[in-house]
Short mmCIF file of C-alpha atoms in Angstrom, two decimals:
data_model
loop_
_atom_site.label_atom_id
_atom_site.label_comp_id
_atom_site.label_asym_id
_atom_site.label_seq_id
_atom_site.Cartn_x
_atom_site.Cartn_y
_atom_site.Cartn_z
CA MET A 1 -6.65 28.17 -15.05
CA ASN A 2 -8.68 28.18 -11.85
CA PRO A 3 -9.15 25.66 -9.37
CA GLY A 4 -12.59 23.95 -8.67
CA SER A 5 -13.78 20.45 -7.51
CA ARG A 6 -13.59 16.99 -9.10
CA GLU A 7 -15.85 14.33 -10.33
CA THR A 8 -15.16 10.83 -9.59
CA PRO A 9 -14.44 8.41 -12.64
CA SER A 10 -15.79 5.16 -12.51
CA PRO A 11 -16.31 1.69 -13.21
CA LEU A 12 -13.12 1.13 -11.05
CA ILE A 13 -10.92 -1.98 -11.08
CA TYR A 14 -10.57 -1.99 -7.25
CA LEU A 15 -7.29 -4.11 -6.17
CA ASN A 16 -6.98 -2.74 -2.81
CA ASN A 17 -8.67 -5.51 -0.58
CA ALA A 18 -5.49 -5.91 1.67
CA ALA A 19 -6.40 -2.64 2.94
CA THR A 20 -10.17 -2.85 2.77
CA SER A 21 -12.41 -5.25 0.95
CA TRP A 22 -14.65 -3.81 -1.80
CA PRO A 23 -17.32 -4.49 -2.67
CA LYS A 24 -18.86 -6.13 -0.21
CA PRO A 25 -21.19 -8.92 -0.36
CA PRO A 26 -24.91 -7.72 -0.68
CA GLY A 27 -25.94 -9.79 2.25
CA VAL A 28 -23.68 -7.45 4.62
CA LEU A 29 -24.89 -4.32 3.24
CA GLU A 30 -28.44 -5.66 3.89
CA GLU A 31 -27.49 -6.96 7.47
CA VAL A 32 -26.24 -3.51 8.29
CA ALA A 33 -29.42 -1.69 7.24
CA ARG A 34 -31.53 -4.30 9.00
CA CYS A 35 -29.45 -4.04 12.01
CA LEU A 36 -30.32 -0.17 12.06
CA GLN A 37 -34.08 -0.60 11.08
CA LEU A 38 -34.83 -1.90 14.61
CA PRO A 39 -33.95 -0.74 18.17
CA LEU A 40 -30.59 -2.44 19.23
CA CYS A 41 -30.66 -5.46 21.46
CA GLU A 42 -28.21 -4.23 23.96
CA THR A 43 -27.98 -6.93 26.67
CA GLY A 44 -27.91 -4.87 30.12
CA ARG A 45 -28.73 -1.54 28.30
CA THR A 46 -32.27 -1.70 27.22
CA ALA A 47 -35.59 -2.86 28.78
CA GLY A 48 -36.51 -3.84 25.31
CA THR A 49 -36.24 -7.19 23.21
CA GLY A 50 -37.05 -8.40 19.92
CA SER A 51 -33.94 -7.31 17.78
CA VAL A 52 -31.17 -9.60 16.92
CA ASP A 53 -28.39 -9.81 19.75
CA TYR A 54 -25.67 -9.44 17.18
CA PRO A 55 -22.47 -9.40 19.62
CA THR A 56 -23.34 -12.79 20.57
CA ALA A 57 -24.59 -14.12 17.38
CA ALA A 58 -21.12 -12.85 15.51
CA ARG A 59 -19.36 -14.32 18.67
CA GLU A 60 -20.88 -17.82 17.84
CA ALA A 61 -19.86 -17.14 14.09
CA LEU A 62 -16.41 -16.50 14.66
CA ALA A 63 -16.19 -19.31 17.36
CA ALA A 64 -17.30 -21.74 14.53
CA PHE A 65 -15.31 -19.91 11.74
CA PHE A 66 -12.10 -20.23 13.44
CA HIS A 67 -12.88 -23.65 15.36
CA ALA A 68 -12.14 -22.08 19.05
CA GLY A 69 -14.35 -21.61 21.91
CA PRO A 70 -15.88 -20.50 24.16
CA HIS A 71 -17.22 -18.00 22.11
CA GLN A 72 -17.21 -15.16 25.00
CA ASN A 73 -13.41 -15.29 24.55
CA PHE A 74 -13.80 -13.62 20.97
CA ILE A 75 -13.57 -9.94 21.99
CA PHE A 76 -14.68 -7.18 19.65
CA THR A 77 -12.57 -4.11 18.96
CA GLN A 78 -12.41 -1.40 16.31
CA ASN A 79 -9.61 -3.48 13.98
CA ALA A 80 -6.45 -5.08 14.22
CA THR A 81 -4.69 -2.22 15.52
CA ASP A 82 -6.92 -1.73 18.57
CA SER A 83 -6.63 -5.34 19.31
CA LEU A 84 -3.11 -5.43 18.96
CA ASN A 85 -2.49 -2.37 21.35
CA LEU A 86 -5.07 -3.87 23.93
CA LEU A 87 -3.12 -7.10 24.03
CA VAL A 88 0.61 -5.93 23.90
CA HIS A 89 -0.25 -3.08 26.70
CA GLY A 90 -2.24 -5.46 28.74
CA PHE A 91 0.24 -8.22 28.63
CA THR A 92 3.13 -5.72 29.52
CA LYS A 93 0.88 -4.28 32.54
CA LYS A 94 0.21 -7.99 33.80
CA ALA A 95 4.05 -8.70 33.59
CA GLY A 96 4.67 -5.80 35.98
CA ALA A 97 8.58 -5.60 35.15
CA PRO A 98 10.68 -5.53 32.09
CA PHE A 99 10.81 -8.46 29.62
CA HIS A 100 12.03 -9.43 26.31
CA THR A 101 9.84 -9.48 23.41
CA ILE A 102 10.46 -10.82 20.14
CA THR A 103 8.78 -9.51 16.87
CA THR A 104 9.62 -9.74 12.92
CA GLU A 105 10.60 -7.66 10.08
CA LEU A 106 7.40 -8.70 8.39
CA GLU A 107 5.10 -6.75 10.85
CA HIS A 108 2.68 -3.68 10.26
CA ASN A 109 3.09 -0.65 12.54
CA SER A 110 0.13 -1.73 14.51
CA VAL A 111 2.89 -4.05 16.00
CA LEU A 112 6.03 -2.19 15.63
CA ARG A 113 4.52 1.39 16.57
CA PRO A 114 2.96 -0.34 20.31
CA LEU A 115 6.14 -2.29 20.86
CA HIS A 116 8.83 0.51 20.20
CA ALA A 117 6.56 3.00 22.50
CA LEU A 118 7.17 0.13 25.25
CA GLU A 119 10.91 -0.33 24.44
CA GLN A 120 11.30 3.67 24.66
CA ASP A 121 9.60 3.61 28.21
CA GLY A 122 11.66 0.90 29.11
CA ALA A 123 8.98 -1.61 29.69
CA ILE A 124 10.44 -4.41 27.58
CA ARG A 125 13.63 -5.06 25.60
CA LEU A 126 12.68 -5.74 21.63
CA SER A 127 14.32 -8.08 19.16
CA VAL A 128 13.40 -8.22 15.57
CA VAL A 129 14.08 -11.07 13.38
CA PRO A 130 14.41 -11.09 9.68
CA PHE A 131 12.51 -12.98 7.47
CA ARG A 132 14.22 -15.52 4.94
CA ASP A 133 12.67 -16.59 1.83
CA ASN A 134 9.74 -14.19 2.39
CA VAL A 135 8.77 -15.77 5.80
CA VAL A 136 9.79 -16.15 9.48
CA GLY A 137 10.44 -19.86 10.65
CA LEU A 138 10.78 -21.34 14.10
CA ALA A 139 14.43 -21.38 13.52
CA GLU A 140 14.70 -17.59 13.45
CA ILE A 141 12.66 -17.29 16.41
CA LYS A 142 14.30 -19.63 18.57
CA ARG A 143 17.52 -17.95 17.78
CA ALA A 144 16.14 -14.78 19.22
CA ILE A 145 14.83 -16.43 22.33
CA CYS A 146 16.38 -15.54 25.73
CA PRO A 147 15.95 -16.50 29.39
CA GLU A 148 13.83 -13.17 29.74
CA THR A 149 11.59 -13.72 26.55
CA ARG A 150 8.00 -13.48 27.61
CA LEU A 151 6.24 -12.55 24.27
CA VAL A 152 6.38 -12.89 20.76
CA ILE A 153 4.30 -11.21 18.24
CA MET A 154 4.02 -12.02 14.84
CA THR A 155 1.85 -11.52 11.55
CA HIS A 156 0.34 -14.72 9.95
CA GLY A 157 0.43 -13.17 6.64
CA SER A 158 2.43 -10.48 5.40
CA ASN A 159 0.31 -7.37 4.09
CA VAL A 160 3.52 -6.50 1.58
CA LEU A 161 4.70 -10.12 0.44
CA GLY A 162 1.59 -12.12 0.84
CA SER A 163 3.52 -14.96 2.61
CA VAL A 164 2.06 -16.90 5.17
CA GLN A 165 3.75 -18.20 8.28
CA ASP A 166 3.55 -21.74 9.53
CA ILE A 167 2.65 -20.37 12.97
CA ARG A 168 1.75 -24.21 14.64
CA PRO A 169 5.26 -25.17 15.25
CA ILE A 170 5.97 -21.76 16.59
CA ALA A 171 2.64 -21.53 18.48
CA GLU A 172 3.62 -25.35 19.97
CA TYR A 173 7.11 -24.27 20.60
CA LEU A 174 6.28 -21.25 22.63
CA LYS A 175 3.51 -22.74 24.41
CA ALA A 176 6.15 -25.74 25.68
CA ASN A 177 8.51 -22.63 26.63
CA ASP A 178 6.05 -20.78 28.53
CA ILE A 179 6.16 -17.83 25.97
CA PHE A 180 2.86 -15.91 25.18
CA LEU A 181 2.33 -15.72 21.32
CA ILE A 182 0.28 -13.06 19.85
CA VAL A 183 -0.45 -13.83 15.91
CA ASP A 184 -1.71 -10.96 13.95
CA GLY A 185 -4.24 -12.55 11.69
CA ALA A 186 -5.33 -9.03 10.07
CA GLN A 187 -4.52 -10.29 6.41
CA THR A 188 -5.28 -14.13 6.76
CA SER A 189 -8.52 -14.40 8.31
CA GLY A 190 -11.12 -14.99 5.70
CA HIS A 191 -8.14 -15.68 3.07
CA ILE A 192 -7.26 -19.16 4.41
CA PRO A 193 -8.09 -21.60 6.92
CA VAL A 194 -7.35 -20.83 10.27
CA ASP A 195 -8.06 -23.64 12.99
CA LEU A 196 -7.25 -22.47 16.42
CA SER A 197 -8.49 -25.54 17.78
CA ASP A 198 -5.07 -26.83 16.39
CA ILE A 199 -2.83 -23.95 16.90
CA PRO A 200 -1.88 -23.08 20.94
CA VAL A 201 -1.57 -19.40 20.31
CA GLY A 202 -1.99 -16.87 23.19
CA ALA A 203 -4.11 -14.76 21.16
CA PHE A 204 -5.08 -14.59 17.62
CA VAL A 205 -6.27 -10.95 16.30
CA PHE A 206 -8.31 -10.39 13.21
CA THR A 207 -10.17 -7.28 11.51
CA GLY A 208 -13.28 -7.23 10.23
CA HIS A 209 -12.99 -4.90 6.94
CA LYS A 210 -10.60 -7.15 4.84
CA ALA A 211 -11.14 -10.64 3.85
CA LEU A 212 -13.92 -11.22 6.66
CA PHE A 213 -16.14 -8.49 4.53
CA GLY A 214 -17.29 -6.55 7.31
CA ILE A 215 -17.29 -2.92 7.18
CA PRO A 216 -14.66 -0.48 8.71
CA GLY A 217 -14.44 -0.39 12.50
CA THR A 218 -14.77 -4.02 13.24
CA GLY A 219 -12.12 -6.40 14.44
CA GLY A 220 -10.78 -8.37 17.57
CA PHE A 221 -9.08 -10.96 19.17
CA PHE A 222 -9.44 -14.38 20.56
CA LEU A 223 -7.91 -14.95 23.80
CA PRO A 224 -8.03 -18.39 25.27
CA ASP A 225 -6.71 -17.58 28.72
CA PRO A 226 -8.00 -14.20 29.75
CA GLU A 227 -6.12 -13.93 32.81
CA ALA A 228 -2.73 -13.41 30.44
CA ILE A 229 -3.83 -9.91 29.62
CA ALA A 230 -4.59 -7.11 32.41
CA ILE A 231 -7.57 -4.70 31.68
CA THR A 232 -6.34 -1.49 30.32
CA ARG A 233 -9.57 0.07 29.37
CA GLN A 234 -12.60 0.64 31.93
CA GLY A 235 -16.24 1.70 31.63
CA GLY A 236 -19.75 0.71 31.39
CA THR A 237 -20.66 -2.89 30.48
CA GLY A 238 -24.41 -3.05 31.07
CA THR A 239 -23.73 -5.47 33.83
CA ASP A 240 -23.02 -5.34 37.65
CA SER A 241 -23.46 -1.70 37.53
CA ARG A 242 -22.81 -0.86 41.33
CA ALA A 243 -19.29 -2.13 41.14
CA LEU A 244 -16.78 0.66 40.85
CA ILE A 245 -14.06 -1.75 39.54
CA HIS A 246 -14.46 -3.20 35.74
CA SER A 247 -15.71 -6.57 35.36
CA CYS A 248 -13.23 -9.74 35.17
CA GLU A 249 -16.10 -11.69 33.30
CA MET A 250 -15.78 -12.39 29.55
CA PRO A 251 -16.23 -10.92 27.22
CA GLU A 252 -17.11 -7.60 29.24
CA ARG A 253 -13.51 -7.74 30.75
CA PHE A 254 -12.06 -6.28 27.54
CA GLU A 255 -14.89 -4.51 26.18
CA ALA A 256 -16.11 -1.35 27.54
CA GLY A 257 -18.80 1.22 26.26
CA THR A 258 -21.58 0.50 23.42
CA GLN A 259 -20.78 -1.91 20.76
CA ASN A 260 -20.37 -1.31 17.05
CA TYR A 261 -23.50 -2.89 16.47
CA PRO A 262 -23.72 -2.06 12.71
CA GLY A 263 -20.30 -3.25 12.11
CA ILE A 264 -20.67 -6.38 13.98
CA ALA A 265 -23.76 -7.03 12.26
CA SER A 266 -21.90 -6.71 9.09
CA LEU A 267 -19.09 -8.91 10.30
CA ARG A 268 -21.39 -11.86 11.18
CA ALA A 269 -22.84 -11.26 7.58
CA GLY A 270 -19.33 -11.50 5.91
CA ILE A 271 -18.70 -14.70 7.72
CA GLY A 272 -21.90 -16.06 7.00
CA PHE A 273 -21.13 -15.02 3.21
CA ILE A 274 -17.80 -16.90 3.45
CA VAL A 275 -19.14 -20.00 4.99
CA SER A 276 -22.16 -20.25 2.37
CA THR A 277 -19.47 -19.78 -0.39
CA GLY A 278 -16.96 -22.12 1.12
CA LEU A 279 -13.66 -20.76 2.35
CA ASP A 280 -12.01 -23.59 -0.05
CA GLU A 281 -13.80 -21.92 -3.01
CA ILE A 282 -12.53 -18.36 -2.03
CA GLU A 283 -9.12 -19.44 -1.59
CA ARG A 284 -9.22 -21.53 -4.90
CA LYS A 285 -10.46 -18.41 -6.97
CA ASN A 286 -7.77 -15.73 -5.21
CA ARG A 287 -5.17 -18.50 -5.87
CA ASP A 288 -6.05 -18.27 -9.64
CA LEU A 289 -6.39 -14.57 -9.98
CA THR A 290 -3.02 -14.12 -7.83
CA ARG A 291 -1.21 -16.61 -10.30
CA PHE A 292 -2.77 -15.46 -13.58
CA PHE A 293 -1.83 -11.89 -12.57
CA ILE A 294 1.78 -12.73 -11.77
CA ARG A 295 1.83 -14.73 -15.03
CA GLU A 296 0.67 -11.64 -16.59
CA LEU A 297 3.33 -9.31 -15.27
CA LYS A 298 6.29 -11.87 -14.64
CA ASN A 299 8.12 -11.01 -18.04
CA VAL A 300 7.12 -7.53 -18.36
CA PRO A 301 10.47 -5.66 -18.70
CA GLY A 302 11.06 -3.17 -15.79
CA VAL A 303 8.29 -4.45 -13.53
CA THR A 304 9.91 -6.33 -10.20
CA ILE A 305 7.53 -8.71 -8.47
CA TYR A 306 8.58 -9.09 -4.70
CA ASN A 307 7.00 -12.36 -3.91
CA ASP A 308 6.09 -14.61 -7.15
CA ASP A 309 4.49 -17.18 -5.14
CA PRO A 310 2.48 -15.54 -2.34
CA GLY A 311 -0.08 -17.62 -0.09
CA LEU A 312 -2.39 -14.44 -0.10
CA PRO A 313 -4.15 -12.59 -2.69
CA VAL A 314 -1.24 -9.97 -2.62
CA VAL A 315 1.13 -8.91 -5.07
CA SER A 316 3.70 -6.18 -4.62
CA PHE A 317 6.04 -5.05 -7.51
CA ASN A 318 7.82 -1.93 -8.79
CA ILE A 319 8.07 -0.42 -12.18
CA ALA A 320 11.77 0.74 -13.01
CA GLY A 321 12.07 4.20 -13.84
CA ILE A 322 8.84 5.23 -12.09
CA ASP A 323 8.48 6.33 -8.48
CA ASN A 324 5.83 4.13 -7.30
CA HIS A 325 3.31 6.68 -5.94
CA ASP A 326 3.55 8.12 -9.60
CA ALA A 327 2.64 4.77 -10.80
CA GLY A 328 -0.15 4.26 -8.33
CA PHE A 329 -1.24 7.75 -9.36
CA ILE A 330 -1.05 6.86 -12.89
CA LEU A 331 -3.24 3.51 -12.97
CA ALA A 332 -5.93 5.05 -10.89
CA ARG A 333 -6.45 8.13 -13.04
CA ALA A 334 -5.41 6.91 -16.37
CA TYR A 335 -7.05 3.39 -16.30
CA ASN A 336 -9.30 3.09 -13.01
CA VAL A 337 -6.96 0.84 -11.52
CA ILE A 338 -7.18 1.35 -7.81
CA THR A 339 -3.89 -0.42 -6.11
CA ARG A 340 -2.03 0.85 -2.76
CA THR A 341 1.54 2.44 -2.88
CA GLY A 342 4.39 3.23 -0.61
CA LEU A 343 5.40 1.36 2.62
CA HIS A 344 1.90 -0.21 3.44
CA CYS A 345 2.70 0.58 7.36
CA ALA A 346 5.79 -2.15 7.06
CA PRO A 347 8.48 0.15 6.86
CA LEU A 348 10.87 -3.00 8.03
CA VAL A 349 10.03 -5.28 5.00
CA HIS A 350 10.56 -2.41 2.44
CA GLU A 351 13.91 -1.98 4.01
CA ARG A 352 14.71 -5.54 2.91
CA ILE A 353 12.94 -5.50 -0.55
CA ASP A 354 13.01 -2.18 -2.03
CA GLY A 355 15.54 -0.17 -0.08
CA GLY A 356 12.74 1.56 2.00
CA LYS A 357 11.44 3.22 -1.17
CA GLY A 358 8.00 1.47 -1.06
CA CYS A 359 6.26 -0.38 -3.96
CA ILE A 360 2.75 -0.94 -5.54
CA ARG A 361 0.66 -3.33 -4.03
CA ALA A 362 -2.40 -5.13 -6.01
CA SER A 363 -4.49 -7.36 -3.87
CA PHE A 364 -7.60 -9.25 -4.86
CA SER A 365 -10.64 -10.53 -3.41
CA TYR A 366 -13.28 -13.12 -4.17
CA PHE A 367 -15.12 -10.31 -5.99
CA THR A 368 -12.24 -9.64 -8.25
CA THR A 369 -12.53 -10.94 -11.72
CA ARG A 370 -9.92 -12.15 -14.13
CA ASP A 371 -10.78 -9.72 -16.80
CA GLU A 372 -10.19 -6.93 -13.95
CA CYS A 373 -6.69 -8.49 -13.40
CA ARG A 374 -6.11 -8.75 -17.17
CA ALA A 375 -7.11 -5.14 -17.51
CA ALA A 376 -4.85 -4.08 -14.65
CA ALA A 377 -2.04 -6.11 -15.97
CA ASP A 378 -2.09 -4.39 -19.35
CA ALA A 379 -2.14 -0.88 -18.01
CA ILE A 380 0.70 -1.94 -15.90
CA ARG A 381 2.67 -3.03 -18.82
CA GLU A 382 1.59 -0.10 -20.50
CA VAL A 383 2.87 1.97 -17.87
CA ALA A 384 6.14 0.39 -17.70
CA GLY A 385 6.49 0.68 -21.38
CA SER A 386 6.78 4.38 -21.26
CA ALA A 387 9.01 4.34 -18.25
CA ASP A 388 11.86 6.30 -19.80
CA SER A 389 10.81 9.47 -17.83
CA GLN A 390 11.88 12.90 -19.22
CA VAL A 391 13.50 14.79 -16.44
CA ARG A 392 13.44 18.62 -16.81
CA PRO A 393 15.65 20.18 -14.24
CA ASP A 394 15.01 23.53 -12.58
CA MET B 1 -3.55 16.72 -0.17
CA LYS B 2 -5.65 18.71 -2.43
CA GLU B 3 -7.29 18.09 -5.74
CA TYR B 4 -8.09 20.76 -8.26
CA VAL B 5 -10.12 21.26 -11.16
CA LEU B 6 -9.08 23.68 -13.53
CA ASP B 7 -10.90 25.73 -15.89
CA GLU B 8 -8.92 24.76 -18.92
CA PRO B 9 -6.74 21.67 -19.45
CA LEU B 10 -3.27 21.67 -18.33
CA THR B 11 -0.83 22.47 -21.15
CA GLU B 12 2.51 21.65 -22.24
CA GLY B 13 3.36 25.56 -21.51
CA PHE B 14 2.38 25.31 -17.92
CA LEU B 15 5.04 22.57 -17.70
CA GLU B 16 7.73 24.43 -19.24
CA PHE B 17 6.80 27.25 -16.69
CA LEU B 18 7.14 24.86 -13.95
CA GLY B 19 10.30 23.78 -14.95
CA ASN B 20 11.77 27.23 -13.90
CA PHE B 21 10.80 26.37 -10.17
CA GLY B 22 11.56 22.65 -9.62
CA MET B 23 11.81 19.20 -10.79
CA VAL B 24 9.43 18.38 -13.60
CA ARG B 25 9.06 14.63 -14.90
CA SER B 26 6.93 13.55 -17.70
CA LEU B 27 5.87 10.40 -19.20
CA GLU B 28 4.44 11.49 -22.58
CA GLN B 29 4.17 8.09 -24.26
CA LEU B 30 1.24 7.32 -21.91
CA LYS B 31 -2.30 7.48 -23.07
CA LYS B 32 -2.52 10.22 -21.02
CA PRO B 33 0.76 11.99 -20.79
CA TYR B 34 1.75 12.31 -17.08
CA PHE B 35 3.75 14.80 -15.35
CA SER B 36 4.59 15.41 -11.91
CA PHE B 37 6.26 18.61 -10.26
CA GLU B 38 8.65 18.59 -7.37
CA LYS B 39 9.46 21.56 -5.16
CA GLU B 40 11.15 20.71 -2.02
CA ARG B 41 9.96 22.00 1.04
CA PHE B 42 7.21 23.46 -1.03
CA ILE B 43 4.74 21.28 -2.86
CA SER B 44 4.55 18.37 -5.38
CA ILE B 45 2.14 18.08 -8.06
CA LYS B 46 0.59 15.17 -10.46
CA GLY B 47 -1.55 15.35 -13.21
CA PHE B 48 -2.01 14.60 -17.06
CA THR B 49 -1.07 17.41 -19.77
CA GLY B 50 -4.51 17.84 -21.54
CA ASP B 51 -6.62 17.01 -18.30
CA ASN B 52 -8.26 19.61 -16.10
CA THR B 53 -7.55 18.19 -12.98
CA VAL B 54 -4.52 18.25 -10.46
CA GLU B 55 -3.45 16.65 -7.27
CA VAL B 56 -1.42 19.18 -5.14
CA ARG B 57 0.37 17.99 -2.05
CA TYR B 58 1.74 20.71 0.31
CA LYS B 59 4.77 19.97 2.41
CA LYS B 60 3.98 19.74 5.89
CA GLU B 61 6.96 21.46 7.19
CA PHE B 62 6.18 25.03 6.02
CA GLN B 63 2.53 24.43 5.32
CA ASP B 64 1.13 27.65 6.27
CA LEU B 65 3.85 29.42 3.98
CA VAL B 66 3.10 27.46 0.65
CA ALA B 67 -0.67 27.26 0.92
CA ASP B 68 -1.09 29.64 -1.61
CA TYR B 69 1.98 28.56 -3.70
CA PHE B 70 -0.22 26.68 -6.42
CA HIS B 71 -2.63 29.60 -6.76
CA ILE B 72 0.37 32.03 -7.30
CA LEU B 73 1.96 29.35 -9.68
CA LEU B 74 -1.33 29.76 -12.03
CA PHE B 75 -1.60 33.40 -11.30
CA TYR B 76 2.19 34.42 -12.73
CA TYR B 77 1.76 31.50 -15.22
CA ARG B 78 -1.07 33.86 -16.93
CA GLN B 79 1.68 36.72 -17.18
CA GLY B 80 3.82 34.95 -19.52
CA LYS B 81 7.49 35.40 -19.57
CA PRO B 82 7.37 38.36 -16.88
CA GLY B 83 5.69 36.24 -14.47
CA ILE B 84 8.69 33.87 -14.15
CA ALA B 85 10.89 36.51 -12.59
CA GLN B 86 7.69 37.76 -10.28
CA MET B 87 7.26 34.20 -9.16
CA LYS B 88 10.87 33.61 -8.19
CA GLY B 89 10.72 36.92 -6.56
CA ILE B 90 7.72 35.43 -4.47
CA GLU B 91 9.75 32.13 -4.25
CA GLU B 92 12.55 34.12 -2.49
CA SER B 93 10.43 35.81 -0.12
CA MET B 94 9.23 32.47 0.90
CA HIS B 95 12.61 31.13 1.13
CA GLU B 96 13.76 34.05 3.44
CA LYS B 97 10.66 33.03 5.86
CA MET B 98 11.80 29.56 5.87
CA ASN B 99 15.35 30.50 6.64
CA VAL B 100 14.01 32.70 9.77
CA ARG B 101 12.24 29.76 10.89
CA LEU B 102 14.98 27.34 10.27
CA GLY B 103 17.35 29.37 12.59
CA PRO B 104 20.79 30.02 11.88
CA SER B 105 21.93 26.46 10.93
CA LYS B 106 23.04 26.95 7.06
CA GLU B 107 22.78 22.97 6.25
CA ASN B 108 18.52 23.36 6.97
CA ARG B 109 18.39 26.24 4.28
CA PRO B 110 16.23 25.40 1.34
#
């Protein structure tokens, strides 16, 4: 036996949409191509005209989609992680002195790691509140609040449990108590309606490459009060170039350097697809797929589902007797079913649900079919039925 | 992580050979019989018997020392039974290098 290289099998049953959605709507790919077929309309960076001003058009699409404005207060970043870093470090810089911060066990490392870094530096004191029945509610947040609390960061939807937090009462309570709330909407944006005109968040974070159907490298946040966050990134904005101090105007205040035009074009087209399809229709289809998949797996011996009533199209489970990485490998290579295994960058959730070992996550999109869900469930059933592993010790 | 395509399918005999050097787990009832091999501080291998592709993950801690481990396994497998002793010798030498790097604490030794 000698090593060589490998061919990729196809077709795939892609159930990893909570990481990155695939496939993208055809209009998204066409818009990316269209964007690159003409010179970019880079406001302040070109003497040319004629192409689409994608950043402005996408900001307007986002403002309409999330029912929030002005559209200049939608800031583009690389992804949700980038947004959270800008917001967390910007808020801390603005505070100028150590303060108390609250987050939750449901968080992704995009929240946990910046906060722990700040805690190590002595810039914040951190409390992590537990989830109950798969969610974190206002009661848990209230219990953790102390006079020094200035910031709460919490996920809108868990990327492991698929549970959705009722953020409106939390946002209202925190606003009334002058505590800034950053909501991580990476998993919910594009899956369920988010009406920011009705939820008084300090900031709302989204990513483009998941349920909003954009390509990777797109994301951002909505910030109603720009003054709440200090500028931590400076550079060229194409405006007021004589000034050696970075612009305080929105959106330049938080955007330095040339934008990801193809990515922003894809995000706008992705939102266009959702709007034309109808978010209600997308939500209904995802809910049906999720319930169907759970029904298929619920009574399979050896399969443990960690939330059998998720609000998002995310189903996390384990198979008794098989390491989750092994199960994911088998599903991918023997059945062409692509899931995600391990800790899903959310280690604290796993400490609670599976002792920190991790699990297998299947996540759907509008383009997932019932037949694919059935085939995946059949594959999982077959793997679970073969789980009396034989171990040959050395 | 690396994926290799071998010039012949993985056999039950290769799994038996692997069993001399670490933990082999197998799920033989699957439509493609799955196996995994785990050798602490060295490598892990996943694949299917009868298939000619394998996924090999090298342990980060001693990556430079174990980078050729999979190739050496394949080489000594071809030697038959005498290859087991020779492979053990190679392993021992790798262990010694790991121990030198880890220092005197016996707790850390592989």
